[in-house]
Amino acid sequence: MSWGTDLWDQFDNLDKHSQWGIDFLERFAKFVKERLEIEQTYAKQLRNLVKKYCPKRSKDDEPRFTSCLSFYSILNELNDYAGQREVVAEEMGHNVYGELMRYSQDVKLERKHHLQEGRKAQQYLDQCWKQMDNSKKKFERECREAEKSQVMYERLDNDINATKSEVEKAKSQLYLRTHMADESKNEYAAQLQNFNSEQWKHYNVAIPQIFKNLQDMDERRTVKLGETYRSFAEVERRVIPIVSKCLEGMVTAGKAVDERRDSGIVVEAFKSGFEPPGDFPFEDFSQNIYRTGSDGTIGTPKNEGVKPDPKHSMSKAKNKLWLFGKKPKAPTLEDLSHLPPEQRRKKLQQRIEELNKELQKEMDQRDALNKMKDVYEKNPQMGDPSSLQPKISETICNMERLRSEIHKNESWLSEVEGKQSSRSDRRPSADVNHHVPHGRESPEGSYTDDPTQEHRSPPQPDHHEFDDEFDDDDPLPVIGHCKALYAFDGQNEGTLVMKEDEVLYVIEEDKGDGWTRARKQSGEEGYVPTSYVDITVEKNSKGS
């Protein structure tokens, strides 16, 4: 079917149809625009939702439970899913909406051109018809005038009273009118022939070609709509694999939830390391009452010869009862002794790891500065080696400070681990009265035979690595002396307090761990940081 042949007389309807096609194209473009705006809003809301439920956290607040980790994995997958919605919106805007709007502008211009050509052809045909019609009317008018002249001439010619001059004049008028009618006739015939020719060209050449162009334009518009429909779906289908991966990630996160592991993390996080409180001993207040052998009262416990101390019993109860209730707030101490043993051990291990990392950084910086210093010494034009010395000295001081801190925390850690091991070794048996070889419990949780120990100061904690070295009865010989460059507080057990510029005796050199054993003039011995003292070793004692 062809518009040019079948719709030769439907110019106005084709004008309306082509305009409707462009309007429909732009309507679909508007639909795509609103769809991509929905995608953009949806993606933005998803990202805001993820941001709301995944706030910034410090290192200590990082989740460790599998349920929390899985939830944050789901949030990450949802964030990726939101990214795919943004991809859909972007490709719809570029490949569909943008392409439709560009094509719409081209179609409008093409339609305008074809319609202008059709109107020009119609105007030219109307002009030809008007010229033909004018010549036709002129020919008709001239014929009527010629007929009138002929009637006038015949009437005068038959009138015997008419003069010869009147007859001749009427004859001349008839001849003139007849001549003019013949010319009008010829002109009308020519105009008619021209109009018929132009009309044939108009309806068989010009209009079919114009309508064919309009038909081609409309068919291309229809094809373009079909292509954009497919593109609209392809944009969505291209992201399906990635969206499926996001959903699979959510399913995997759900399968990764492990209730047993979460329970273990709770134990690890809140385990105090304390032993459960033992049974309260029976305190017989009736010992001073006279009894006969026939009394059926409760007998005296095995430790009846020992007089119980109610104050001590109550103090033990106060020390232990907080395990079943609300733990009292304790001040934060540097050695973390305010924490339960297990939590203290974990915190100390974490602190030692962080200090070791800082120490490694300082050592790397020192090595880098030394290398730079060597380069400056070999190539003085590159820089002054002495300018690096203050920084090197500062780095070395930082290293010594960090080593001291590490040693201090390791001492506390060994103390905690020693207590835990000794506490596990001394765990009481599981019989009803908890009868053990000893009869009293010290504040540290151990047992002692001596009842008088209840009112003495609590026993010292287990000694760390320095303690066994002070058990010898014979003092070590002096191998040199040293002068304190800095003051040292000696808070750790086994270390020695010294003041700046104080002179000490050296009795044992540094074995590579950064500590030197020294003795004061008062006879007090202990370890001091090697970097804090200026050591002078006597030659005759060095080899001994």
CSV table of C-alpha atoms in Angstrom, one decimal, residues 351-352 354-364 366-367 370 392-412 465-466 488 492 495 510 512-515 528-532:
chain,number,residue,atom,x,y,z
A,351,ARG,CA,48.1,-3.0,73.8
A,352,ILE,CA,51.3,-4.9,73.3
A,354,GLU,CA,49.8,-1.9,69.1
A,355,LEU,CA,53.0,-0.9,70.8
A,356,ASN,CA,55.0,-3.4,68.7
A,357,LYS,CA,53.5,-1.9,65.6
A,358,GLU,CA,54.5,1.6,66.7
A,359,LEU,CA,58.0,0.3,67.6
A,360,GLN,CA,58.4,-1.2,64.1
A,361,LYS,CA,57.4,2.1,62.5
A,362,GLU,CA,60.0,3.9,64.6
A,363,MET,CA,62.7,1.3,63.7
A,364,ASP,CA,61.8,1.7,60.0
A,366,ARG,CA,65.4,5.2,62.1
A,367,ASP,CA,66.8,2.9,59.3
A,370,ASN,CA,70.4,6.4,58.8
A,392,ILE,CA,67.5,10.3,64.7
A,393,SER,CA,68.0,11.0,68.4
A,394,GLU,CA,64.3,11.6,68.8
A,395,THR,CA,63.4,8.4,67.0
A,396,ILE,CA,65.8,6.4,69.3
A,397,CYS,CA,64.3,8.0,72.4
A,398,ASN,CA,60.8,7.0,71.1
A,399,MET,CA,62.1,3.5,70.5
A,400,GLU,CA,63.4,3.2,74.0
A,401,ARG,CA,60.2,4.6,75.4
A,402,LEU,CA,58.2,2.1,73.4
A,403,ARG,CA,60.4,-0.8,74.5
A,404,SER,CA,60.0,0.3,78.1
A,405,GLU,CA,56.2,0.4,77.6
A,406,ILE,CA,56.3,-3.0,75.9
A,407,HIS,CA,58.4,-4.5,78.7
A,408,LYS,CA,56.0,-3.0,81.3
A,409,ASN,CA,52.9,-4.4,79.7
A,410,GLU,CA,54.6,-7.8,79.2
A,411,SER,CA,55.3,-7.9,82.9
A,412,TRP,CA,51.7,-7.2,83.7
A,465,GLU,CA,60.6,-13.0,84.8
A,466,PHE,CA,62.8,-10.7,87.0
A,488,PHE,CA,63.2,6.6,85.8
A,492,ASN,CA,57.3,-2.3,87.2
A,495,THR,CA,62.9,-2.3,88.1
A,510,ASP,CA,72.5,-5.6,79.0
A,512,GLY,CA,70.1,-7.6,74.4
A,513,ASP,CA,66.7,-6.9,75.9
A,514,GLY,CA,67.4,-3.2,76.6
A,515,TRP,CA,67.7,-3.6,80.4
A,528,VAL,CA,67.0,0.1,84.6
A,529,PRO,CA,66.7,1.0,80.8
A,530,THR,CA,70.1,0.8,79.2
A,531,SER,CA,69.3,3.9,77.1
A,532,TYR,CA,68.7,5.9,80.3
